[in-house]
Short mmCIF file of C-alpha atoms and ligand atoms in Angstrom, two decimals:
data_model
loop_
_atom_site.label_atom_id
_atom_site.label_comp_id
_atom_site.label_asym_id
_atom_site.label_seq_id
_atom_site.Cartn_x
_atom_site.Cartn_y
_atom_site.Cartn_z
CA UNK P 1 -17.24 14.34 6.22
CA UNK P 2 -18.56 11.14 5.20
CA UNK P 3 -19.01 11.04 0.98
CA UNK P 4 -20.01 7.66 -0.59
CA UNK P 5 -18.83 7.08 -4.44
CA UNK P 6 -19.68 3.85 -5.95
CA UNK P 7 -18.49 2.54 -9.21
CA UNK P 8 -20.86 -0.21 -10.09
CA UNK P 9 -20.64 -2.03 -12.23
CA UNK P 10 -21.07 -5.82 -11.47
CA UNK P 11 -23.65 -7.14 -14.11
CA UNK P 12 -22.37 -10.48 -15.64
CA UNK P 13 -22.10 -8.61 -19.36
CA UNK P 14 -19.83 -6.29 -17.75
CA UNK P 15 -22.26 -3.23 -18.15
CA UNK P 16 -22.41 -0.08 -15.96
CA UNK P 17 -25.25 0.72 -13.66
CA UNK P 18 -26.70 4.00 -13.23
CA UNK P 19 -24.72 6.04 -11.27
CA UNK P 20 -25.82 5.71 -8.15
CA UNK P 21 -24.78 6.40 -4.37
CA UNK P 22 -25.96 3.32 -2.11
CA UNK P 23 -24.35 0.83 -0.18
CA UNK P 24 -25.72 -2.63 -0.20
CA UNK P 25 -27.85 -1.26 3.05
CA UNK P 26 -29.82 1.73 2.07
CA UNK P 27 -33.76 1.40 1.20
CA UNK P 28 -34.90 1.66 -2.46
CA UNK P 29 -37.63 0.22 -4.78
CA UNK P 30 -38.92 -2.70 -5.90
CA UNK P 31 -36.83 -2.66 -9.42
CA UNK P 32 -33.51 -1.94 -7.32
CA UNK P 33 -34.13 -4.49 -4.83
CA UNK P 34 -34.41 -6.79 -7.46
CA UNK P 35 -31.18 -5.57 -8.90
CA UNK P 36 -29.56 -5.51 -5.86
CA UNK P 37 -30.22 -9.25 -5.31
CA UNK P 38 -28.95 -9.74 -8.23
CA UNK P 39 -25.80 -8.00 -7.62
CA UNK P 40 -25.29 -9.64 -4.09
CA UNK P 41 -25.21 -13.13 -5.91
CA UNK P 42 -23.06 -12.27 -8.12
CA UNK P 43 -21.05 -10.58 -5.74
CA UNK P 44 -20.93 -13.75 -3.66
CA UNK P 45 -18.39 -15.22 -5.86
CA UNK P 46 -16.31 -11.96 -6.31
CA UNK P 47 -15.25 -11.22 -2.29
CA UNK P 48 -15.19 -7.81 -1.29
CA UNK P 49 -11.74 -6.24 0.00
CA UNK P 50 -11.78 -3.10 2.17
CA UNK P 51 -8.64 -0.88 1.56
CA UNK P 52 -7.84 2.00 3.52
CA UNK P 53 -6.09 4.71 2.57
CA UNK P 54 -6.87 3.10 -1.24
CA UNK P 55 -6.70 6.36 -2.70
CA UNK P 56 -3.19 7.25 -1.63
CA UNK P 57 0.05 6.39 -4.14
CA UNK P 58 0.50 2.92 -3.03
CA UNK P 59 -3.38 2.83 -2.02
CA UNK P 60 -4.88 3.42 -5.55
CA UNK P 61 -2.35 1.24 -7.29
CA UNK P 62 -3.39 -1.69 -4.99
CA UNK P 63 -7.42 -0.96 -5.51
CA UNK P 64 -6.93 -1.36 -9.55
CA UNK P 65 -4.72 -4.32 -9.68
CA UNK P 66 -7.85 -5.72 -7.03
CA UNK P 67 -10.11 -5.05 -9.44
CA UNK P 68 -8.00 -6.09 -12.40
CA UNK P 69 -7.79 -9.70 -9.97
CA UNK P 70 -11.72 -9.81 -9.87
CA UNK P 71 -11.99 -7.96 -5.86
CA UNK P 72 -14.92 -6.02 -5.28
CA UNK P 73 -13.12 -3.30 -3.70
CA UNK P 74 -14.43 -0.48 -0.62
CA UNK P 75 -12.16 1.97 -0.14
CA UNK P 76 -11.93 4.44 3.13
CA UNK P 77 -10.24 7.45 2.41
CA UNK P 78 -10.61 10.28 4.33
CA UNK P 79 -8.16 12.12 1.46
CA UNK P 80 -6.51 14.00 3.47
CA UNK P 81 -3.11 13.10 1.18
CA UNK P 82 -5.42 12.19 -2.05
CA UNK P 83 -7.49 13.26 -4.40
CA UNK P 84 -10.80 11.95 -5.15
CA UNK P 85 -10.82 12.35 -8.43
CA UNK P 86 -8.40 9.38 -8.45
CA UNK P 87 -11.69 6.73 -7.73
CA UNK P 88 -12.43 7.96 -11.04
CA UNK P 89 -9.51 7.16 -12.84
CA UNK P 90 -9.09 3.68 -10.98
CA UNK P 91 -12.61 3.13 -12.13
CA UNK P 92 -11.68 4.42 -15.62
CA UNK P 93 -8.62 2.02 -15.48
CA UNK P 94 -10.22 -1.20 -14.35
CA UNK P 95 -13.05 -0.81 -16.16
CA UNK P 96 -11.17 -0.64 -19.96
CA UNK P 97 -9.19 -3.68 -18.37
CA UNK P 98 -12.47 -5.75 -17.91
CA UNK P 99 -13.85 -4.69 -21.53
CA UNK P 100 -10.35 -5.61 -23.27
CA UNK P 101 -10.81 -9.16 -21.69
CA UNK P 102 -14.45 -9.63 -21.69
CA UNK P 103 -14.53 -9.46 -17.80
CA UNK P 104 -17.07 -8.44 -15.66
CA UNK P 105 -16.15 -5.31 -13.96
CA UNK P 106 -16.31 -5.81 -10.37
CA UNK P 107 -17.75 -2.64 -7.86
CA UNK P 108 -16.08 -0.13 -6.37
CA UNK P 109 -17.41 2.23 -3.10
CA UNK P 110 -15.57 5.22 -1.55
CA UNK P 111 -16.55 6.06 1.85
CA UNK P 112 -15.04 9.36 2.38
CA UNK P 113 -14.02 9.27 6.37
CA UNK P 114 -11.62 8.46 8.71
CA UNK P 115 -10.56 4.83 9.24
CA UNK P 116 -10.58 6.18 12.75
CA UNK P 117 -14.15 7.24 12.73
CA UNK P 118 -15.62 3.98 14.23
CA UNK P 119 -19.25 5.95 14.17
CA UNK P 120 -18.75 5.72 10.29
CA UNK P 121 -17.43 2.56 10.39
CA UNK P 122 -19.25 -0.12 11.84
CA UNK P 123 -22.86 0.67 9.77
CA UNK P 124 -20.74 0.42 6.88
CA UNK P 125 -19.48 -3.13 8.25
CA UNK P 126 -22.98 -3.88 9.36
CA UNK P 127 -24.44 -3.35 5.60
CA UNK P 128 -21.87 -6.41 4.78
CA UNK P 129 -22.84 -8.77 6.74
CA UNK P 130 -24.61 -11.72 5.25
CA UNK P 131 -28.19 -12.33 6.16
CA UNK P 132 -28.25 -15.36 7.90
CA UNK P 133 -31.51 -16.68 9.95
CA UNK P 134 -29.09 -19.02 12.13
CA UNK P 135 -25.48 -19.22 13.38
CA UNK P 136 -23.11 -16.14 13.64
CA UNK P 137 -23.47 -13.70 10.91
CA UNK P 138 -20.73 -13.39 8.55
CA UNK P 139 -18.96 -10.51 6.55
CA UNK P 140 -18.71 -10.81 3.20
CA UNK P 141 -15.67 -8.50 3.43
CA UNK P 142 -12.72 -11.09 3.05
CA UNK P 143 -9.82 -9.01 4.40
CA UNK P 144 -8.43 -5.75 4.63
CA UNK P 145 -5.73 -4.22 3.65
CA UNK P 146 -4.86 -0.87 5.96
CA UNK P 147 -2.26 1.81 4.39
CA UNK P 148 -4.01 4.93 5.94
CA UNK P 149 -1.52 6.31 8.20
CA UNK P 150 0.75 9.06 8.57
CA UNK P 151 4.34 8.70 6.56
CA UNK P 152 6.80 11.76 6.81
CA UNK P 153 9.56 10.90 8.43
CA UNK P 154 10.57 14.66 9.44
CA UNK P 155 7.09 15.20 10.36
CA UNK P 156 7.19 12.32 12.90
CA UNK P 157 10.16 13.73 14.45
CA UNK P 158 7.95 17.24 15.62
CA UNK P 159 4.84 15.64 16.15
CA UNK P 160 5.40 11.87 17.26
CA UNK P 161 1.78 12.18 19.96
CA UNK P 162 0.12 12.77 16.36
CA UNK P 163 1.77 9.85 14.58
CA UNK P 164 1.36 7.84 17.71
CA UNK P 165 -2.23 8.21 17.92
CA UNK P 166 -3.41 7.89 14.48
CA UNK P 167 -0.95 5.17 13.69
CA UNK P 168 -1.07 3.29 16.61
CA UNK P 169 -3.89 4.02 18.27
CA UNK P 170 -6.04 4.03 15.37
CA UNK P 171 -4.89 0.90 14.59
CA UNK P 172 -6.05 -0.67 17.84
CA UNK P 173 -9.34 0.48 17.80
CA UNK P 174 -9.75 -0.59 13.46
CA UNK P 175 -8.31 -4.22 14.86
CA UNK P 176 -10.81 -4.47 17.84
CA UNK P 177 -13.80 -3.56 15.48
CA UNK P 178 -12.84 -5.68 12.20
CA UNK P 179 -12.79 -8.78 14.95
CA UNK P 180 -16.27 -8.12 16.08
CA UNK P 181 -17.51 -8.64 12.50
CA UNK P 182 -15.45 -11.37 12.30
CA UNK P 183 -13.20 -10.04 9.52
CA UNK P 184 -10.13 -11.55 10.47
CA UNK P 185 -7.81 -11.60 6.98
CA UNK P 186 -5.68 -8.54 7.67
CA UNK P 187 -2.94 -7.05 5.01
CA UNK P 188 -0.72 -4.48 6.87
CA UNK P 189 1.46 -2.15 5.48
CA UNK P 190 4.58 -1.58 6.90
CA UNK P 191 7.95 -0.82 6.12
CA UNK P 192 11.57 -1.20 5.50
CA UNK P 193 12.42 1.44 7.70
CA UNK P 194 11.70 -0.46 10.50
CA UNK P 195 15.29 -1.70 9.76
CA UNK P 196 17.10 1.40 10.11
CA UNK P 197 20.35 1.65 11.10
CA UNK P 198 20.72 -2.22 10.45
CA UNK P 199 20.16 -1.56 6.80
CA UNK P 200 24.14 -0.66 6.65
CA UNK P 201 25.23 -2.83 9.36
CA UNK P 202 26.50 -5.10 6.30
CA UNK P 203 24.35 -7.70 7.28
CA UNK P 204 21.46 -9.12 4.93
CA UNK P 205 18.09 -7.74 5.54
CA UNK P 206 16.28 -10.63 6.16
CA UNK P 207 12.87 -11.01 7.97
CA UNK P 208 14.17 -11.96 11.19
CA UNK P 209 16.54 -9.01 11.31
CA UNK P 210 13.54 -7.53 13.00
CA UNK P 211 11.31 -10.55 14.73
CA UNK P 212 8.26 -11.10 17.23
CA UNK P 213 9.40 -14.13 18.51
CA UNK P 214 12.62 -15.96 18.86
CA UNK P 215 13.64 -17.02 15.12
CA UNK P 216 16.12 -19.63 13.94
CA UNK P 217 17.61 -19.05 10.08
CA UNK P 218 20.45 -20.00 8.11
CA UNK P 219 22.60 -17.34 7.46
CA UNK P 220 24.37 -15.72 4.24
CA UNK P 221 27.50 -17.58 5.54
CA UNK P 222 25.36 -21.29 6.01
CA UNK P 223 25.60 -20.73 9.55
CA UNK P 224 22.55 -21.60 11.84
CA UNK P 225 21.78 -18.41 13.71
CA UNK P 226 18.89 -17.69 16.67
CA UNK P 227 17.49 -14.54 16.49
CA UNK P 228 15.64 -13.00 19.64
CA UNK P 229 12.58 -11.02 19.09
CA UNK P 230 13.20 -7.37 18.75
CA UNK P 231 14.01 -4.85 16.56
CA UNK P 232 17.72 -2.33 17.34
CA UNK P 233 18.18 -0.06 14.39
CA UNK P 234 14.92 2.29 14.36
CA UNK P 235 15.75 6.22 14.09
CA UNK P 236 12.38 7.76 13.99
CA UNK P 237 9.05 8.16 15.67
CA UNK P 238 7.33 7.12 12.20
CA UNK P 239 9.46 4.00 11.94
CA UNK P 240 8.55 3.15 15.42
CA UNK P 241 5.00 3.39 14.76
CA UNK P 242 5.21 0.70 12.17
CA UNK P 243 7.28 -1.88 14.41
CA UNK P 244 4.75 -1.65 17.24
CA UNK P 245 1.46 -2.13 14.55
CA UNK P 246 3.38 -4.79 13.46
CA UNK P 247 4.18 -6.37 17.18
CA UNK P 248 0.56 -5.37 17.88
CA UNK P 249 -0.76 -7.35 15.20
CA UNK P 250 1.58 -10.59 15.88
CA UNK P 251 0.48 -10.65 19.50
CA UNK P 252 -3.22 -10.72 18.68
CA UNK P 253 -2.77 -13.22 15.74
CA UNK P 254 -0.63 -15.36 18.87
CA UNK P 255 -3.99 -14.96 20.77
CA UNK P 256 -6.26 -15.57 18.35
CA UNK P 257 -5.47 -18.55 15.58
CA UNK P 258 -8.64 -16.95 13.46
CA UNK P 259 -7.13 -14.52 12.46
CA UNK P 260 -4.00 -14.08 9.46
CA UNK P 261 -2.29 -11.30 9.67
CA UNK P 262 0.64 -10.00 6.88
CA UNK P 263 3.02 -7.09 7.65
CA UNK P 264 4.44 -5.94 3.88
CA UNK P 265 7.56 -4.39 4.79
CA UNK P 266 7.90 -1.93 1.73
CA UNK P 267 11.36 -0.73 0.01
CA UNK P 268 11.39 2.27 -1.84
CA UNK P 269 7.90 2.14 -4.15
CA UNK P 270 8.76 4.13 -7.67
CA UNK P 271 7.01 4.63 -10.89
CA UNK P 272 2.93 4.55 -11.68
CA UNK P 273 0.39 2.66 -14.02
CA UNK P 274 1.65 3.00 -17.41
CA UNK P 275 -1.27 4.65 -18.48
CA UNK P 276 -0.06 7.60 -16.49
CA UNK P 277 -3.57 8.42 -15.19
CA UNK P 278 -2.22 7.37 -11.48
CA UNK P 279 0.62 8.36 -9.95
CA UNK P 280 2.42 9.83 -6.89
CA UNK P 281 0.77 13.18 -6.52
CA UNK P 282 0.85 14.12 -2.71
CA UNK P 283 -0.82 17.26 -1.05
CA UNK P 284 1.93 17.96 0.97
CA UNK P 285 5.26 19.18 -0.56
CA UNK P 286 7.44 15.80 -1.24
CA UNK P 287 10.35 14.40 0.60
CA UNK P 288 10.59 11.40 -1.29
CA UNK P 289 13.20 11.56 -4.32
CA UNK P 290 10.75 10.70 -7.07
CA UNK P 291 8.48 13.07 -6.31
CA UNK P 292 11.13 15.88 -5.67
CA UNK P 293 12.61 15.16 -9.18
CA UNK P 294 9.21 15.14 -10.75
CA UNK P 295 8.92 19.22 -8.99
CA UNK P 296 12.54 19.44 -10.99
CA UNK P 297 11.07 18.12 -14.11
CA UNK P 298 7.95 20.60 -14.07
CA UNK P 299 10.11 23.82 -12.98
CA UNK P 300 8.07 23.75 -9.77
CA UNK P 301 11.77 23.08 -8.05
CA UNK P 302 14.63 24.67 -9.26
CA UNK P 303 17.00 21.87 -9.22
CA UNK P 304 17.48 18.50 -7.04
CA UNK P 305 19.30 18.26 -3.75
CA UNK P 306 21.63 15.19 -3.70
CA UNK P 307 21.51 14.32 0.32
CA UNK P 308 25.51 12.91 0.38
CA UNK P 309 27.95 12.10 -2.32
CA UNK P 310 30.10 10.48 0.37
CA UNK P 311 28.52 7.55 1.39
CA UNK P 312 30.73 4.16 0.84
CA UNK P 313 28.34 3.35 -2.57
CA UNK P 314 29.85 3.08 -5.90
CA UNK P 315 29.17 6.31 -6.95
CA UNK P 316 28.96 7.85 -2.95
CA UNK P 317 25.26 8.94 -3.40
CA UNK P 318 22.78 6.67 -1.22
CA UNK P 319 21.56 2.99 -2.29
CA UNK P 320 18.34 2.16 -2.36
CA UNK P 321 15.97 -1.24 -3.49
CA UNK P 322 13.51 1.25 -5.59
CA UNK P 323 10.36 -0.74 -6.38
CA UNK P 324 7.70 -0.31 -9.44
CA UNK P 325 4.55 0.75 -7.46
CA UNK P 326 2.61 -1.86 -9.79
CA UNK P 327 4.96 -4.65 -8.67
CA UNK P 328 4.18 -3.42 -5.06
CA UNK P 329 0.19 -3.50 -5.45
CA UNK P 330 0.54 -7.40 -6.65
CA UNK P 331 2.69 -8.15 -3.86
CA UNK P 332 -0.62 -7.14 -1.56
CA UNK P 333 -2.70 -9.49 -4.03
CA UNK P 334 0.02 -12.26 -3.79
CA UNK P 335 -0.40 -11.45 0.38
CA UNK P 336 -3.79 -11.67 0.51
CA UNK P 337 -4.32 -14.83 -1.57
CA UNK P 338 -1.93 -16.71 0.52
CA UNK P 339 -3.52 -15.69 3.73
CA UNK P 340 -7.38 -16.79 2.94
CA UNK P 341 -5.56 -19.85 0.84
CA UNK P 342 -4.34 -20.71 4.49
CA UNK P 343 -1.02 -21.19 2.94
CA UNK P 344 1.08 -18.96 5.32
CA UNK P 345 3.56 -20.74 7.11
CA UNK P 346 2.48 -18.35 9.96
CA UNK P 347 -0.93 -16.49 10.78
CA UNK P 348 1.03 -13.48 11.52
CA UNK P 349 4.02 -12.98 8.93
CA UNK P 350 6.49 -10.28 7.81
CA UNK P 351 7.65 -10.00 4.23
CA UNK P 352 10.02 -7.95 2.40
CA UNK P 353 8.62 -6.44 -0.61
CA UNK P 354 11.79 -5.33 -2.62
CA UNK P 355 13.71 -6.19 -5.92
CA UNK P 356 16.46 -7.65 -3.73
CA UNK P 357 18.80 -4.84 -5.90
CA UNK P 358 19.85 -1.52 -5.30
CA UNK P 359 20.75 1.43 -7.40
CA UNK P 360 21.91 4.77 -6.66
CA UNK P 361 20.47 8.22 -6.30
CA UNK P 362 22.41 9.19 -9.14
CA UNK P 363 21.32 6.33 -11.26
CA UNK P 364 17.87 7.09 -10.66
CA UNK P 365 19.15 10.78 -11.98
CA UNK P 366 20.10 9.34 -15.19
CA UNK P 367 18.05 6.97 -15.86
CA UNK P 368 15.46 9.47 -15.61
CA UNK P 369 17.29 12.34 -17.91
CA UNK P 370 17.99 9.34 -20.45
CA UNK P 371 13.75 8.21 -20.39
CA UNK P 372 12.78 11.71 -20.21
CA UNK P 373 15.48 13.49 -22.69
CA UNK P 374 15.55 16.07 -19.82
CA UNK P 375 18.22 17.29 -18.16
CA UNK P 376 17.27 17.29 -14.44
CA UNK P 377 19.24 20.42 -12.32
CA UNK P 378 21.37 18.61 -9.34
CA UNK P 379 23.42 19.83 -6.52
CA UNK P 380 25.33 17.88 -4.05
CA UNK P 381 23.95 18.64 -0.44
CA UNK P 382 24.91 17.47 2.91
CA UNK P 383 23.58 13.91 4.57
CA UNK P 384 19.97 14.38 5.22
CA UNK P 385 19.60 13.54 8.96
CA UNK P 386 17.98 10.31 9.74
CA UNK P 387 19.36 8.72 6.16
CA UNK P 388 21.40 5.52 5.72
CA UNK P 389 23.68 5.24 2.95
CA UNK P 390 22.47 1.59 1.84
CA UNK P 391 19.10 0.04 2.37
CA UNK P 392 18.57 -2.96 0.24
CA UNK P 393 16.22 -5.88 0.08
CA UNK P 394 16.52 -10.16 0.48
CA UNK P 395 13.46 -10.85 -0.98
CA UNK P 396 13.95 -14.79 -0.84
CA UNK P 397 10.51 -15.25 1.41
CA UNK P 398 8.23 -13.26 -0.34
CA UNK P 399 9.47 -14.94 -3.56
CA UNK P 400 9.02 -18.15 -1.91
CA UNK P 401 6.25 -18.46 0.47
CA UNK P 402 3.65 -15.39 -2.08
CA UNK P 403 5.14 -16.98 -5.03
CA UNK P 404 5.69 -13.20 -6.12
CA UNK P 405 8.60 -11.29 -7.66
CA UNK P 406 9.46 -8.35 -8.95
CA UNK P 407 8.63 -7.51 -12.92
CA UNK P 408 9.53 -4.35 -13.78
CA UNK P 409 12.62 -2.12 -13.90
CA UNK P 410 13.85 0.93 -12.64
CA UNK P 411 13.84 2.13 -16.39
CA UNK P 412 10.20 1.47 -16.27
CA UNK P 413 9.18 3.43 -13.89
CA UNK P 414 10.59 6.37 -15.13
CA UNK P 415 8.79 5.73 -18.55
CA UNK P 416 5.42 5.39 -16.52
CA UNK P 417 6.24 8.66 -14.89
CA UNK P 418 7.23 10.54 -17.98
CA UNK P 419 3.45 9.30 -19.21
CA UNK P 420 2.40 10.61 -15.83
CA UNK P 421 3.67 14.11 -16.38
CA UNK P 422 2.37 14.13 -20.25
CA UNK P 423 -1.09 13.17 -18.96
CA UNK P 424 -1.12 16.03 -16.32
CA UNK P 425 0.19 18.59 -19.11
CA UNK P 426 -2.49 17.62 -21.13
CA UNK P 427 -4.93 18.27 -18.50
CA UNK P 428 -3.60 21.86 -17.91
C1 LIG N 1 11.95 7.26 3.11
C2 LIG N 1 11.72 7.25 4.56
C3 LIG N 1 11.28 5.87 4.95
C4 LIG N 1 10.06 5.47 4.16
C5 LIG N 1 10.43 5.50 2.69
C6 LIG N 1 9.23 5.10 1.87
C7 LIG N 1 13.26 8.93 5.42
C8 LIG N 1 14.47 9.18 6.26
N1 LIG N 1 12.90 7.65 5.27
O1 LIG N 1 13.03 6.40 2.86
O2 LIG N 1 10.97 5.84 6.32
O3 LIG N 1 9.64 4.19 4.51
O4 LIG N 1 10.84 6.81 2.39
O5 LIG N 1 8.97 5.90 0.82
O6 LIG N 1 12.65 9.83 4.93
N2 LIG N 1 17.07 12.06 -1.67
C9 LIG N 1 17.79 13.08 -2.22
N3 LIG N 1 17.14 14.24 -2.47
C10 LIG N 1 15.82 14.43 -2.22
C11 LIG N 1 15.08 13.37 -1.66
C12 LIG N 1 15.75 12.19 -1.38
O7 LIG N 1 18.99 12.96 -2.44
O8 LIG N 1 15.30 15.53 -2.47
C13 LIG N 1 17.78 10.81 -1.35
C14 LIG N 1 17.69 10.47 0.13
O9 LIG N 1 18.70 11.12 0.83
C15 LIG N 1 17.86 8.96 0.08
C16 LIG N 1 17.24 8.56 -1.25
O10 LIG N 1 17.16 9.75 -2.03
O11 LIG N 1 19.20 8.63 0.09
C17 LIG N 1 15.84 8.02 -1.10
O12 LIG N 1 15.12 8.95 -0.31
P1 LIG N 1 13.56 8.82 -0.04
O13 LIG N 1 12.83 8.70 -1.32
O14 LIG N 1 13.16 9.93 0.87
O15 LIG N 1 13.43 7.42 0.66
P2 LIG N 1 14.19 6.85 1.96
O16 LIG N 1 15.00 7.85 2.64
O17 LIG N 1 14.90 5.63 1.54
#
């Protein structure tokens, strides 16, 4: 299915066009080509950013805080785990952010495929290329940032080929076709799971825990340490999948010195917009704990499983480094304006995108019954298989080298989701 949204959008007074359904390619009159024109020089100063997966929870928060930072934004969904009704409220979003200021709003498309579907793809690619009577054409699509991929854990387990192939091998063939249109800048989303087991092996999780090339850091004792390239802890096939994008993406930014790769390695992403019109809203039943306590909250679940009240935590329910979504979809911004700054210290880098602190299961249980004045149902269960008791950030580079950090709390994002869930019952 290929459906194209736009949300346009880009006149200098901020104004809306007519609703319309083009890309920048497709044939029209006089009065639009004019327009058009108009739009592409406008647009040259505002670069476009092509985000897949940008309807998705972490997806959609990214694609407003681009267009709250000025991006022209294309987004590839093939919303399979989102809803399109979300472009609408991103639109809705970033547009009452650009009237408050006195901004121009910048556009917004929605091509409804497969990342995968390279058919779909490359005219979309082709209708940004700049015209240019001489030398190599150029995109006007200044990087990408990919988070369409599969993400349950359990699922990953039963059906690795699947995971595997879209993952992985999608990956491959997106990488080989970006690089023919020479669209090099490339923001990948990965994640803290690629730590596993290591996460509780008491040592810091640093970067070059998990490394494509020999490393050399100073450790939390001062001690020089060298680190060879590898990765030890992994426990699933889903985890796996984002180590090898991520070793696939070093090796062809070690070929290739055009292009700047980032791997985001993500900690536990929480919370919404404040405005409560996006939020974590999967088509598949949850695994995640926000989302399961949200089923709690609405009576759609009965009560909440605690996986392990015996791990060696302060209160012996699991720690994790839970992150405001919002905080999360600046860290991309923060990525990607480092990378076509040239300012990486690397053209292919990891980061840790984290708080750097942890708290419990159960404080996330009571901060959320405080915020909410809700008493959320809660049983102790057994381990969940595959879990780690501890899994907290050092977010030292990404505070350093993406002069980003963290804003807002854990208490926050449990208000934002309360406004999530009074938004949705208003809408019943
Ligand atoms: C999970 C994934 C991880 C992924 C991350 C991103 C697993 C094993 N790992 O991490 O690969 O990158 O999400 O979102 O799924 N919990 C409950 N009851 C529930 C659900 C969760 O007690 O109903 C507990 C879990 O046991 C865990 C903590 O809450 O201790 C956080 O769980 P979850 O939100 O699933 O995240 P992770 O397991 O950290």
């Amino acid at each position: 299915m290929e459906i194209e949204r736009r949300s346009d959008v880009t006149t200098p007074s901020g104004s809306e066009s007519p609703g319309s359904v083009d890309t920048p390619a497709t044939e029209r009159g006089n009065l639009f080509d004019e327009l058009d024109e108009l739009l592409r020089r406008h647009s040259v100063e505002t670069p476009y950013i092509l985000v897949t997966g940008g309807l998705g929870f972490i997806g959609s928060h990214t694609t407003l805080e681009l267009l709250k930072a000025h991006y022209n934004v294309i987004v590839v969904d093939n919303l399979s785990n989102a809803f399109e009704d979300v472009f609408d409220r991103v639109a809705r979003l970033a547009r009452e952010f650009h009237e408050q200021n006195g901004t121009p709003m910048p556009s917004m498309h929605l091509h409804a495929h497969d990342y995968r579907d390279t058919a779909a793809l490359r005219p979309l690619l082709d209708s940004y290329q700049t015209e240019s009577r001489w030398g190599t054409p150029k995109s006007k699509i200044a990087g990408v940032i990919h988070f369409a991929a599969y993400k349950a854990v359990e699922e990953s387990i039963r059906h690795p080929l699947k995971y595997y192939a879209n993952n992985v091998g999608g990956l491959i063939d997106f990488a080989a076709t970006l690089g023919d249109y020479g669209i090099k800048t490339f923001i990948f989303s990965s994640s803290a799971t690629v730590y596993g087991t290591l996460a509780t092996s008491g040592l810091p999780l640093k970067e070059e825990l998990c490394a494509h090339k020999e490393e050399v850091y100073i450790d939390h004792d001062g001690v020089s340490q060298t680190i060879q390239p590898g990765c030890t802890g992994i426990t699933n096939p889903y985890g796996r999948t984002k180590w090898i994008c991520e070793t696939i993406l070093a090796d062809l930014a070690a070929s290739d010195p055009e292009w700047t790769i980032v791997a985001l390695r993500y900690f536990n992403p929480v919370g919404c917009d404040p405005s409560g019109l996006l939020g974590e809203d999967p088509r598949q039943a949850p695994t995640n704990l926000l989302p399961v306590v949200i089923k709690v909250m609405t009576g759609q679940y009965s009560e909440l499983s605690m996986f392990g009240s015996d791990w060696e935590t302060k209160d012996g329910t699991a720690v994790r480094d839970f992150i405001h979504v919002t905080d999360l979809a600046r860290g991309h911004i923060a990525a990607l304006s480092t990378a076509n700054a040239g300012k990486l210290a690397e053209n292919f880098r990891t980061f840790n995108l984290g708080t750097g602190y942890g708290n419990s299961v159960m404080d996330v249980v009571n901060t959320m019954e405080a915020v909410s004045s809700q008493k959320i149902p809660k049983r102790v269960a057994d381990r969940r298989k595959g879990d780690v008791g501890y899994c907290v950030a050092v977010a030292d580079r990404s505070q350093q080298e993406l002069q980003w950090k963290t804003e807002k709390t854990l208490k926050d994002a449990c208000t934002d989701i309360c406004n999530f869930l009074e938004v949705r019952k208003m809408a019943m």
